[in-house]
Short mmCIF file of C-alpha atoms in Angstrom, two decimals:
data_model
loop_
_atom_site.label_atom_id
_atom_site.label_comp_id
_atom_site.label_asym_id
_atom_site.label_seq_id
_atom_site.Cartn_x
_atom_site.Cartn_y
_atom_site.Cartn_z
CA MET A 1 -38.09 -66.72 7.48
CA ARG A 2 -39.56 -66.10 4.14
CA ARG A 3 -39.35 -62.51 2.82
CA HIS A 4 -42.15 -61.61 0.30
CA GLN A 5 -42.52 -59.06 -2.56
CA PHE A 6 -45.22 -57.49 -5.01
CA VAL A 7 -43.25 -56.42 -7.91
CA ILE A 8 -45.61 -53.91 -9.29
CA ASP A 9 -45.19 -52.70 -12.97
CA ASP A 10 -41.57 -51.67 -12.21
CA ARG A 11 -41.48 -50.80 -8.56
CA THR A 12 -40.23 -53.61 -5.78
CA TYR A 13 -42.26 -53.43 -2.54
CA VAL A 14 -40.25 -55.87 0.11
CA LEU A 15 -43.11 -56.78 2.87
CA SER A 16 -41.59 -58.55 6.39
CA GLU A 17 -44.38 -60.30 7.46
CA GLU A 18 -46.56 -63.39 6.03
CA GLU A 19 -49.81 -61.75 7.23
CA GLN A 20 -48.83 -58.62 5.64
CA ALA A 21 -48.30 -60.25 2.33
CA GLU A 22 -51.52 -62.35 2.78
CA ASP A 23 -53.36 -58.86 3.24
CA ALA A 24 -51.67 -57.21 0.34
CA LYS A 25 -52.41 -59.77 -2.03
CA GLN A 26 -56.50 -59.65 -1.35
CA ALA A 27 -56.39 -55.89 -1.31
CA VAL A 28 -54.99 -56.37 -5.01
CA LEU A 29 -57.19 -58.79 -6.13
CA ASP A 30 -60.21 -56.58 -4.40
CA ALA A 31 -58.88 -53.90 -6.53
CA VAL A 32 -58.73 -55.32 -9.50
CA ARG A 33 -62.31 -56.38 -9.05
CA ASP A 34 -63.32 -53.41 -8.33
CA GLY A 35 -61.98 -51.94 -11.33
CA GLY A 36 -59.05 -50.14 -9.61
CA GLY A 37 -57.99 -48.60 -6.35
CA TYR A 38 -55.31 -47.49 -3.89
CA VAL A 39 -53.65 -50.55 -2.10
CA GLU A 40 -51.66 -49.90 1.33
CA PHE A 41 -48.41 -51.65 1.47
CA ALA A 42 -46.24 -51.34 4.46
CA THR A 43 -42.74 -52.31 3.72
CA ALA A 44 -39.79 -53.78 5.09
CA GLU A 45 -37.85 -50.54 5.13
CA ALA A 46 -40.28 -49.13 7.64
CA THR A 47 -42.56 -46.90 5.04
CA VAL A 48 -46.07 -47.18 3.91
CA THR A 49 -46.93 -46.75 0.15
CA ASP A 50 -50.31 -46.16 -1.31
CA VAL A 51 -50.11 -47.92 -5.16
CA LEU A 52 -53.06 -47.29 -7.46
CA ILE A 53 -53.73 -50.77 -8.94
CA THR A 54 -55.65 -51.43 -12.05
CA PRO A 55 -57.12 -54.39 -14.06
CA SER A 56 -54.21 -53.87 -16.46
CA SER A 57 -51.61 -53.21 -13.67
CA ASN A 58 -48.57 -55.81 -13.78
CA VAL A 59 -48.46 -57.44 -10.59
CA ARG A 60 -45.80 -60.55 -9.69
CA ILE A 61 -45.73 -61.98 -5.84
CA GLU A 62 -42.30 -63.22 -5.14
CA HIS A 63 -41.46 -65.19 -1.84
CA THR A 64 -37.81 -66.29 -1.26
CA ASP A 65 -36.91 -68.13 1.75
CA VAL A 66 -33.66 -66.67 3.75
CA ILE A 67 -31.66 -68.18 5.89
CA GLU A 68 -31.01 -66.30 9.75
CA HIS A 69 -28.01 -66.79 11.01
CA ASP A 70 -27.53 -66.57 15.01
CA HIS A 71 -24.60 -63.94 14.50
CA PRO A 72 -24.58 -61.81 11.43
CA ALA A 73 -20.95 -62.33 9.60
CA ASN A 74 -18.31 -59.92 10.64
CA PRO A 75 -16.04 -59.31 7.97
CA PHE A 76 -13.23 -57.93 10.13
CA ASP A 77 -13.60 -60.89 12.70
CA ASP A 78 -9.42 -61.52 12.35
CA ARG A 79 -10.10 -65.61 13.20
CA HIS A 80 -9.96 -66.76 9.77
CA ILE A 81 -6.39 -64.37 8.95
CA ASP A 82 -3.61 -66.08 8.99
CA LEU A 83 -0.95 -62.94 10.21
CA ASP A 84 1.89 -64.75 9.38
CA ALA A 85 1.12 -64.90 5.87
CA TRP A 86 1.40 -61.40 5.39
CA ARG A 87 5.47 -61.63 6.72
#
């Protein structure tokens, strides 16, 4: 799985799906070509944000490969604790 995030000026917007990232990338390009405009970002945190994009906006797009595990690690799982070592 890949995680996509847009860093716009000093704010980071994490998107959860590839399609959202491609749509957002195109919307940013369209806003810049139009001389500025609002772009809507639906984030992985279940929020929707409208960001004003201008030709002078600093926009960076980052893509990170995320390793998915079948089961999340349980920090309280005692299978790896040697209880005799505590005596």
